[in-house]
Amino acid sequence: MALNNTYDARLVQQETAVGAGVQILLLALLGTAIGMGPAGWLTGLAFAVATWAVLSRALHRTQPRSFGPANRVTLGRSILVGGVTALVADSFQSSPPVTLFVGLTAVALILDGVDGKVARRTGTSTPLGARFDMEVDAFLILVLSVYVSMSLGPWVLLIGGMRYAFVAAARVWPWLNAPLPPSMARKTVAALQGVFLLLAASGLLPYALEFAVVATALGTLVWSFGRDVLWLLRTSQIETLLVEDVRELVAG
């Protein structure tokens, strides 16, 4: 047991520390390239520390045999998201170079389809890896929503905040925590959010088309969440009725 604990501790220190170090290096490169201000630096550093702390805690709790190649891809994507986050924070003072912003975001979105394939091909799929991937996705969408909302209005924040609102609601209504059936439509809608927000953030579209693209993203997301919530509600009601029937049979 002592050997396993030592191995796990070394694993956490190496993998998460390297990730935090590369995140700081990326921030230094961005700071040198664009003269990033204090807001960008502080936000980027806060992201690096938070990612290191949360991931280290999760690894300590789950104690995996290895960090895994898929998690390394997700960690790399997280580092890019940290850079995008710093650029968005800095944009409140000065707009970041569009090419740099779009480039970092595009690579982060492309890698979203890589870590899952790596996990399946290497047989290293884990609940921790799936959760890590989902949280990185959700945070990137939130950050992009903040950036686009500066030009289109605060309603865009509904896109980035919807997943977090769902998590908060699940604390009040536990039936929302039930597992959902696999859905290609759900995956497609989730993937399109980042693409549509990046298109709007690129500044390549006229205002009317930019508005329409983001409104479409929000509409599809509301439909997807609404469909899942209705499915969970119906499933919960059916389970409640079954439990009541069983109780009546036992009592009778």
PDB file of C-alpha atoms in Angstrom:
ATOM      1  CA  MET A   1       0.000   0.000   0.000  1.00  0.00           C
ATOM      2  CA  ALA A   2       2.833   2.378   0.830  1.00  0.00           C
ATOM      3  CA  LEU A   3       4.360   1.832  -2.610  1.00  0.00           C
ATOM      4  CA  ASN A   4       1.032   2.600  -4.307  1.00  0.00           C
ATOM      5  CA  ASN A   5       0.609   5.789  -2.282  1.00  0.00           C
ATOM      6  CA  THR A   6       4.158   6.909  -3.150  1.00  0.00           C
ATOM      7  CA  TYR A   7       3.548   6.217  -6.833  1.00  0.00           C
ATOM      8  CA  ASP A   8       0.272   8.131  -6.830  1.00  0.00           C
ATOM      9  CA  ALA A   9       1.840  11.119  -5.096  1.00  0.00           C
ATOM     10  CA  ARG A  10       4.690  11.238  -7.602  1.00  0.00           C
ATOM     11  CA  LEU A  11       2.210  10.899 -10.469  1.00  0.00           C
ATOM     12  CA  VAL A  12       0.192  13.867  -9.265  1.00  0.00           C
ATOM     13  CA  GLN A  13       3.265  16.033  -8.736  1.00  0.00           C
ATOM     14  CA  GLN A  14       4.745  15.288 -12.144  1.00  0.00           C
ATOM     15  CA  GLU A  15       1.717  15.437 -14.404  1.00  0.00           C
ATOM     16  CA  THR A  16      -0.096  18.392 -12.856  1.00  0.00           C
ATOM     17  CA  ALA A  17       3.084  20.367 -12.158  1.00  0.00           C
ATOM     18  CA  VAL A  18       4.195  20.026 -15.781  1.00  0.00           C
ATOM     19  CA  GLY A  19       0.764  21.201 -16.905  1.00  0.00           C
ATOM     20  CA  ALA A  20       0.922  24.256 -14.628  1.00  0.00           C
ATOM     21  CA  GLY A  21       4.453  25.003 -15.800  1.00  0.00           C
ATOM     22  CA  VAL A  22       3.496  24.863 -19.480  1.00  0.00           C
ATOM     23  CA  GLN A  23       0.482  27.072 -18.738  1.00  0.00           C
ATOM     24  CA  ILE A  24       2.743  29.715 -17.207  1.00  0.00           C
ATOM     25  CA  LEU A  25       5.115  29.410 -20.177  1.00  0.00           C
ATOM     26  CA  LEU A  26       2.221  30.021 -22.580  1.00  0.00           C
ATOM     27  CA  LEU A  27       1.180  33.072 -20.576  1.00  0.00           C
ATOM     28  CA  ALA A  28       4.745  34.381 -20.746  1.00  0.00           C
ATOM     29  CA  LEU A  29       4.784  33.919 -24.520  1.00  0.00           C
ATOM     30  CA  LEU A  30       1.424  35.688 -24.858  1.00  0.00           C
ATOM     31  CA  GLY A  31       2.597  38.478 -22.571  1.00  0.00           C
ATOM     32  CA  THR A  32       5.718  38.971 -24.664  1.00  0.00           C
ATOM     33  CA  ALA A  33       3.822  38.826 -27.948  1.00  0.00           C
ATOM     34  CA  ILE A  34       0.984  41.235 -27.161  1.00  0.00           C
ATOM     35  CA  GLY A  35       2.063  43.035 -23.998  1.00  0.00           C
ATOM     36  CA  MET A  36      -0.663  41.443 -21.909  1.00  0.00           C
ATOM     37  CA  GLY A  37      -1.821  43.542 -18.970  1.00  0.00           C
ATOM     38  CA  PRO A  38      -2.349  42.640 -15.288  1.00  0.00           C
ATOM     39  CA  ALA A  39      -5.925  41.409 -15.825  1.00  0.00           C
ATOM     40  CA  GLY A  40      -4.799  38.836 -18.373  1.00  0.00           C
ATOM     41  CA  TRP A  41      -1.846  37.703 -16.266  1.00  0.00           C
ATOM     42  CA  LEU A  42      -3.816  37.382 -13.046  1.00  0.00           C
ATOM     43  CA  THR A  43      -6.687  35.548 -14.731  1.00  0.00           C
ATOM     44  CA  GLY A  44      -4.329  33.181 -16.539  1.00  0.00           C
ATOM     45  CA  LEU A  45      -2.378  32.428 -13.374  1.00  0.00           C
ATOM     46  CA  ALA A  46      -5.599  31.885 -11.419  1.00  0.00           C
ATOM     47  CA  PHE A  47      -6.731  29.420 -14.095  1.00  0.00           C
ATOM     48  CA  ALA A  48      -3.403  27.559 -13.916  1.00  0.00           C
ATOM     49  CA  VAL A  49      -3.514  27.285 -10.116  1.00  0.00           C
ATOM     50  CA  ALA A  50      -7.175  26.244 -10.077  1.00  0.00           C
ATOM     51  CA  THR A  51      -6.615  23.572 -12.742  1.00  0.00           C
ATOM     52  CA  TRP A  52      -3.570  22.213 -10.889  1.00  0.00           C
ATOM     53  CA  ALA A  53      -5.396  22.122  -7.547  1.00  0.00           C
ATOM     54  CA  VAL A  54      -8.631  20.543  -8.808  1.00  0.00           C
ATOM     55  CA  LEU A  55      -6.875  17.981 -10.988  1.00  0.00           C
ATOM     56  CA  SER A  56      -4.428  17.033  -8.229  1.00  0.00           C
ATOM     57  CA  ARG A  57      -7.279  16.521  -5.803  1.00  0.00           C
ATOM     58  CA  ALA A  58      -9.185  14.390  -8.304  1.00  0.00           C
ATOM     59  CA  LEU A  59      -6.127  12.225  -8.956  1.00  0.00           C
ATOM     60  CA  HIS A  60      -5.553  11.761  -5.219  1.00  0.00           C
ATOM     61  CA  ARG A  61      -9.181  10.736  -4.793  1.00  0.00           C
ATOM     62  CA  THR A  62      -9.402   8.308  -7.723  1.00  0.00           C
ATOM     63  CA  GLN A  63      -5.780   7.055  -7.596  1.00  0.00           C
ATOM     64  CA  PRO A  64      -5.489   5.915 -11.237  1.00  0.00           C
ATOM     65  CA  ARG A  65      -2.667   3.576 -12.253  1.00  0.00           C
ATOM     66  CA  SER A  66      -1.421   6.201 -14.712  1.00  0.00           C
ATOM     67  CA  PHE A  67      -2.416   9.649 -15.911  1.00  0.00           C
ATOM     68  CA  GLY A  68      -3.088   8.289 -19.380  1.00  0.00           C
ATOM     69  CA  PRO A  69      -2.494   9.621 -22.896  1.00  0.00           C
ATOM     70  CA  ALA A  70      -6.062  10.911 -23.307  1.00  0.00           C
ATOM     71  CA  ASN A  71      -5.817  12.975 -20.130  1.00  0.00           C
ATOM     72  CA  ARG A  72      -2.559  14.445 -21.425  1.00  0.00           C
ATOM     73  CA  VAL A  73      -4.383  15.598 -24.544  1.00  0.00           C
ATOM     74  CA  THR A  74      -7.129  17.118 -22.396  1.00  0.00           C
ATOM     75  CA  LEU A  75      -4.509  18.774 -20.192  1.00  0.00           C
ATOM     76  CA  GLY A  76      -2.922  20.277 -23.303  1.00  0.00           C
ATOM     77  CA  ARG A  77      -6.339  21.536 -24.369  1.00  0.00           C
ATOM     78  CA  SER A  78      -6.839  22.983 -20.905  1.00  0.00           C
ATOM     79  CA  ILE A  79      -3.579  24.902 -21.267  1.00  0.00           C
ATOM     80  CA  LEU A  80      -4.848  26.430 -24.518  1.00  0.00           C
ATOM     81  CA  VAL A  81      -8.140  27.319 -22.811  1.00  0.00           C
ATOM     82  CA  GLY A  82      -6.116  29.033 -20.087  1.00  0.00           C
ATOM     83  CA  GLY A  83      -4.442  31.125 -22.762  1.00  0.00           C
ATOM     84  CA  VAL A  84      -7.802  32.010 -24.327  1.00  0.00           C
ATOM     85  CA  THR A  85      -9.127  32.929 -20.875  1.00  0.00           C
ATOM     86  CA  ALA A  86      -6.192  35.283 -20.300  1.00  0.00           C
ATOM     87  CA  LEU A  87      -6.764  36.925 -23.691  1.00  0.00           C
ATOM     88  CA  VAL A  88     -10.467  37.443 -22.949  1.00  0.00           C
ATOM     89  CA  ALA A  89      -9.678  38.988 -19.552  1.00  0.00           C
ATOM     90  CA  ASP A  90      -7.120  41.261 -21.198  1.00  0.00           C
ATOM     91  CA  SER A  91      -9.647  42.222 -23.896  1.00  0.00           C
ATOM     92  CA  PHE A  92     -11.520  44.403 -21.405  1.00  0.00           C
ATOM     93  CA  GLN A  93      -8.563  46.788 -21.758  1.00  0.00           C
ATOM     94  CA  SER A  94      -7.418  46.101 -25.311  1.00  0.00           C
ATOM     95  CA  SER A  95      -8.627  43.709 -27.995  1.00  0.00           C
ATOM     96  CA  PRO A  96      -6.349  40.693 -28.560  1.00  0.00           C
ATOM     97  CA  PRO A  97      -4.952  39.979 -32.052  1.00  0.00           C
ATOM     98  CA  VAL A  98      -7.738  38.156 -33.882  1.00  0.00           C
ATOM     99  CA  THR A  99      -5.379  35.662 -35.502  1.00  0.00           C
ATOM    100  CA  LEU A 100      -3.871  34.656 -32.168  1.00  0.00           C
ATOM    101  CA  PHE A 101      -7.223  34.428 -30.414  1.00  0.00           C
ATOM    102  CA  VAL A 102      -8.858  32.420 -33.203  1.00  0.00           C
ATOM    103  CA  GLY A 103      -5.799  30.173 -33.563  1.00  0.00           C
ATOM    104  CA  LEU A 104      -5.666  29.160 -29.895  1.00  0.00           C
ATOM    105  CA  THR A 105      -9.419  28.627 -29.721  1.00  0.00           C
ATOM    106  CA  ALA A 106      -9.563  26.643 -32.957  1.00  0.00           C
ATOM    107  CA  VAL A 107      -6.827  24.243 -31.836  1.00  0.00           C
ATOM    108  CA  ALA A 108      -8.577  23.771 -28.478  1.00  0.00           C
ATOM    109  CA  LEU A 109     -11.839  22.961 -30.269  1.00  0.00           C
ATOM    110  CA  ILE A 110     -10.158  20.562 -32.706  1.00  0.00           C
ATOM    111  CA  LEU A 111      -8.448  18.683 -29.868  1.00  0.00           C
ATOM    112  CA  ASP A 112     -11.861  18.165 -28.286  1.00  0.00           C
ATOM    113  CA  GLY A 113     -12.403  15.345 -30.757  1.00  0.00           C
ATOM    114  CA  VAL A 114      -8.962  13.838 -30.168  1.00  0.00           C
ATOM    115  CA  ASP A 115      -8.853  12.952 -26.466  1.00  0.00           C
ATOM    116  CA  GLY A 116     -11.956  10.747 -26.651  1.00  0.00           C
ATOM    117  CA  LYS A 117     -10.565   8.805 -29.623  1.00  0.00           C
ATOM    118  CA  VAL A 118      -7.225   8.377 -27.863  1.00  0.00           C
ATOM    119  CA  ALA A 119      -8.972   7.085 -24.731  1.00  0.00           C
ATOM    120  CA  ARG A 120     -10.974   4.527 -26.711  1.00  0.00           C
ATOM    121  CA  ARG A 121      -8.050   3.330 -28.820  1.00  0.00           C
ATOM    122  CA  THR A 122      -5.732   2.946 -25.826  1.00  0.00           C
ATOM    123  CA  GLY A 123      -8.400   1.504 -23.534  1.00  0.00           C
ATOM    124  CA  THR A 124      -7.829   4.262 -20.984  1.00  0.00           C
ATOM    125  CA  SER A 125     -11.359   5.704 -20.741  1.00  0.00           C
ATOM    126  CA  THR A 126     -12.160   6.663 -17.148  1.00  0.00           C
ATOM    127  CA  PRO A 127     -14.879   8.667 -15.362  1.00  0.00           C
ATOM    128  CA  LEU A 128     -12.183  11.151 -14.321  1.00  0.00           C
ATOM    129  CA  GLY A 129     -11.082  11.636 -17.932  1.00  0.00           C
ATOM    130  CA  ALA A 130     -14.664  12.120 -19.120  1.00  0.00           C
ATOM    131  CA  ARG A 131     -15.339  14.673 -16.382  1.00  0.00           C
ATOM    132  CA  PHE A 132     -12.065  16.496 -17.060  1.00  0.00           C
ATOM    133  CA  ASP A 133     -12.935  16.704 -20.759  1.00  0.00           C
ATOM    134  CA  MET A 134     -16.453  17.968 -20.032  1.00  0.00           C
ATOM    135  CA  GLU A 135     -15.278  20.665 -17.616  1.00  0.00           C
ATOM    136  CA  VAL A 136     -12.683  21.974 -20.072  1.00  0.00           C
ATOM    137  CA  ASP A 137     -15.357  22.101 -22.792  1.00  0.00           C
ATOM    138  CA  ALA A 138     -17.823  23.912 -20.558  1.00  0.00           C
ATOM    139  CA  PHE A 139     -15.307  26.499 -19.402  1.00  0.00           C
ATOM    140  CA  LEU A 140     -14.162  27.272 -22.945  1.00  0.00           C
ATOM    141  CA  ILE A 141     -17.773  27.871 -24.000  1.00  0.00           C
ATOM    142  CA  LEU A 142     -18.256  30.139 -20.971  1.00  0.00           C
ATOM    143  CA  VAL A 143     -15.163  32.177 -21.830  1.00  0.00           C
ATOM    144  CA  LEU A 144     -16.164  32.498 -25.478  1.00  0.00           C
ATOM    145  CA  SER A 145     -19.642  33.590 -24.372  1.00  0.00           C
ATOM    146  CA  VAL A 146     -18.125  36.349 -22.255  1.00  0.00           C
ATOM    147  CA  TYR A 147     -16.050  37.569 -25.195  1.00  0.00           C
ATOM    148  CA  VAL A 148     -18.910  37.540 -27.714  1.00  0.00           C
ATOM    149  CA  SER A 149     -21.299  39.148 -25.217  1.00  0.00           C
ATOM    150  CA  MET A 150     -19.161  42.290 -25.305  1.00  0.00           C
ATOM    151  CA  SER A 151     -20.305  42.900 -28.890  1.00  0.00           C
ATOM    152  CA  LEU A 152     -23.751  41.239 -29.010  1.00  0.00           C
ATOM    153  CA  GLY A 153     -25.031  41.797 -25.486  1.00  0.00           C
ATOM    154  CA  PRO A 154     -25.360  39.928 -22.179  1.00  0.00           C
ATOM    155  CA  TRP A 155     -27.922  37.453 -23.555  1.00  0.00           C
ATOM    156  CA  VAL A 156     -25.013  35.499 -25.070  1.00  0.00           C
ATOM    157  CA  LEU A 157     -23.933  34.570 -21.537  1.00  0.00           C
ATOM    158  CA  LEU A 158     -26.903  32.192 -21.447  1.00  0.00           C
ATOM    159  CA  ILE A 159     -24.907  29.866 -23.705  1.00  0.00           C
ATOM    160  CA  GLY A 160     -21.946  29.654 -21.369  1.00  0.00           C
ATOM    161  CA  GLY A 161     -24.011  29.655 -18.197  1.00  0.00           C
ATOM    162  CA  MET A 162     -26.590  27.022 -19.116  1.00  0.00           C
ATOM    163  CA  ARG A 163     -24.531  24.001 -18.151  1.00  0.00           C
ATOM    164  CA  TYR A 164     -23.594  25.578 -14.801  1.00  0.00           C
ATOM    165  CA  ALA A 165     -27.251  26.470 -14.183  1.00  0.00           C
ATOM    166  CA  PHE A 166     -28.143  22.829 -14.854  1.00  0.00           C
ATOM    167  CA  VAL A 167     -25.532  21.658 -12.312  1.00  0.00           C
ATOM    168  CA  ALA A 168     -26.878  24.128  -9.741  1.00  0.00           C
ATOM    169  CA  ALA A 169     -30.449  22.991 -10.391  1.00  0.00           C
ATOM    170  CA  ALA A 170     -29.400  19.378  -9.887  1.00  0.00           C
ATOM    171  CA  ARG A 171     -28.461  20.226  -6.297  1.00  0.00           C
ATOM    172  CA  VAL A 172     -32.055  21.278  -5.694  1.00  0.00           C
ATOM    173  CA  TRP A 173     -33.702  18.531  -7.780  1.00  0.00           C
ATOM    174  CA  PRO A 174     -31.555  15.383  -7.502  1.00  0.00           C
ATOM    175  CA  TRP A 175     -33.460  13.639 -10.298  1.00  0.00           C
ATOM    176  CA  LEU A 176     -31.492  15.814 -12.730  1.00  0.00           C
ATOM    177  CA  ASN A 177     -28.372  13.818 -11.758  1.00  0.00           C
ATOM    178  CA  ALA A 178     -29.696  10.623 -13.353  1.00  0.00           C
ATOM    179  CA  PRO A 179     -27.646   9.342 -16.314  1.00  0.00           C
ATOM    180  CA  LEU A 180     -28.850  10.290 -19.764  1.00  0.00           C
ATOM    181  CA  PRO A 181     -28.969   7.894 -22.733  1.00  0.00           C
ATOM    182  CA  PRO A 182     -26.305   8.441 -25.420  1.00  0.00           C
ATOM    183  CA  SER A 183     -27.371  11.011 -27.993  1.00  0.00           C
ATOM    184  CA  MET A 184     -25.623  12.074 -31.181  1.00  0.00           C
ATOM    185  CA  ALA A 185     -27.859  15.143 -31.325  1.00  0.00           C
ATOM    186  CA  ARG A 186     -26.651  16.223 -27.876  1.00  0.00           C
ATOM    187  CA  LYS A 187     -23.003  15.795 -28.888  1.00  0.00           C
ATOM    188  CA  THR A 188     -23.551  17.682 -32.141  1.00  0.00           C
ATOM    189  CA  VAL A 189     -25.241  20.619 -30.431  1.00  0.00           C
ATOM    190  CA  ALA A 190     -22.477  20.792 -27.815  1.00  0.00           C
ATOM    191  CA  ALA A 191     -19.772  20.772 -30.487  1.00  0.00           C
ATOM    192  CA  LEU A 192     -21.519  23.479 -32.527  1.00  0.00           C
ATOM    193  CA  GLN A 193     -21.559  25.920 -29.604  1.00  0.00           C
ATOM    194  CA  GLY A 194     -17.811  26.421 -29.762  1.00  0.00           C
ATOM    195  CA  VAL A 195     -17.759  26.632 -33.554  1.00  0.00           C
ATOM    196  CA  PHE A 196     -20.571  29.194 -33.711  1.00  0.00           C
ATOM    197  CA  LEU A 197     -19.116  31.316 -30.909  1.00  0.00           C
ATOM    198  CA  LEU A 198     -15.691  31.269 -32.554  1.00  0.00           C
ATOM    199  CA  LEU A 199     -17.228  32.400 -35.841  1.00  0.00           C
ATOM    200  CA  ALA A 200     -18.873  35.297 -34.031  1.00  0.00           C
ATOM    201  CA  ALA A 201     -15.662  36.131 -32.167  1.00  0.00           C
ATOM    202  CA  SER A 202     -13.553  36.132 -35.331  1.00  0.00           C
ATOM    203  CA  GLY A 203     -15.068  39.386 -36.585  1.00  0.00           C
ATOM    204  CA  LEU A 204     -15.352  37.962 -40.096  1.00  0.00           C
ATOM    205  CA  LEU A 205     -19.154  38.104 -40.202  1.00  0.00           C
ATOM    206  CA  PRO A 206     -21.412  41.154 -40.582  1.00  0.00           C
ATOM    207  CA  TYR A 207     -23.304  42.029 -37.411  1.00  0.00           C
ATOM    208  CA  ALA A 208     -26.657  40.636 -38.567  1.00  0.00           C
ATOM    209  CA  LEU A 209     -25.159  37.260 -39.527  1.00  0.00           C
ATOM    210  CA  GLU A 210     -23.086  37.178 -36.362  1.00  0.00           C
ATOM    211  CA  PHE A 211     -26.255  37.741 -34.330  1.00  0.00           C
ATOM    212  CA  ALA A 212     -28.100  35.029 -36.261  1.00  0.00           C
ATOM    213  CA  VAL A 213     -25.305  32.485 -35.778  1.00  0.00           C
ATOM    214  CA  VAL A 214     -25.135  33.016 -32.022  1.00  0.00           C
ATOM    215  CA  ALA A 215     -28.940  33.055 -31.706  1.00  0.00           C
ATOM    216  CA  THR A 216     -29.011  29.726 -33.538  1.00  0.00           C
ATOM    217  CA  ALA A 217     -26.416  28.350 -31.133  1.00  0.00           C
ATOM    218  CA  LEU A 218     -28.521  29.427 -28.161  1.00  0.00           C
ATOM    219  CA  GLY A 219     -31.716  28.060 -29.687  1.00  0.00           C
ATOM    220  CA  THR A 220     -30.230  24.619 -30.336  1.00  0.00           C
ATOM    221  CA  LEU A 221     -28.742  24.544 -26.840  1.00  0.00           C
ATOM    222  CA  VAL A 222     -32.086  25.401 -25.224  1.00  0.00           C
ATOM    223  CA  TRP A 223     -33.706  22.636 -27.290  1.00  0.00           C
ATOM    224  CA  SER A 224     -31.052  20.104 -26.275  1.00  0.00           C
ATOM    225  CA  PHE A 225     -31.194  20.929 -22.565  1.00  0.00           C
ATOM    226  CA  GLY A 226     -34.989  21.094 -22.648  1.00  0.00           C
ATOM    227  CA  ARG A 227     -35.249  17.676 -24.253  1.00  0.00           C
ATOM    228  CA  ASP A 228     -32.904  16.144 -21.687  1.00  0.00           C
ATOM    229  CA  VAL A 229     -34.695  17.762 -18.760  1.00  0.00           C
ATOM    230  CA  LEU A 230     -38.058  16.465 -19.986  1.00  0.00           C
ATOM    231  CA  TRP A 231     -36.613  12.959 -20.386  1.00  0.00           C
ATOM    232  CA  LEU A 232     -35.173  13.058 -16.875  1.00  0.00           C
ATOM    233  CA  LEU A 233     -38.459  14.364 -15.461  1.00  0.00           C
ATOM    234  CA  ARG A 234     -40.510  11.629 -17.113  1.00  0.00           C
ATOM    235  CA  THR A 235     -38.051   8.958 -16.018  1.00  0.00           C
ATOM    236  CA  SER A 236     -38.167  10.262 -12.461  1.00  0.00           C
ATOM    237  CA  GLN A 237     -41.976  10.255 -12.459  1.00  0.00           C
ATOM    238  CA  ILE A 238     -42.091   6.699 -13.794  1.00  0.00           C
ATOM    239  CA  GLU A 239     -39.638   5.530 -11.147  1.00  0.00           C
ATOM    240  CA  THR A 240     -41.687   7.245  -8.445  1.00  0.00           C
ATOM    241  CA  LEU A 241     -44.864   5.522  -9.655  1.00  0.00           C
ATOM    242  CA  LEU A 242     -43.114   2.152  -9.722  1.00  0.00           C
ATOM    243  CA  VAL A 243     -41.848   2.629  -6.177  1.00  0.00           C
ATOM    244  CA  GLU A 244     -45.350   3.573  -5.004  1.00  0.00           C
ATOM    245  CA  ASP A 245     -46.840   0.504  -6.733  1.00  0.00           C
ATOM    246  CA  VAL A 246     -44.278  -1.747  -5.074  1.00  0.00           C
ATOM    247  CA  ARG A 247     -45.034  -0.238  -1.686  1.00  0.00           C
ATOM    248  CA  GLU A 248     -48.755  -0.762  -2.185  1.00  0.00           C
ATOM    249  CA  LEU A 249     -48.187  -4.390  -3.155  1.00  0.00           C
ATOM    250  CA  VAL A 250     -46.006  -4.977  -0.119  1.00  0.00           C
ATOM    251  CA  ALA A 251     -48.490  -3.228   2.176  1.00  0.00           C
ATOM    252  CA  GLY A 252     -51.403  -5.169   0.664  1.00  0.00           C
TER     253      GLY A 252
END
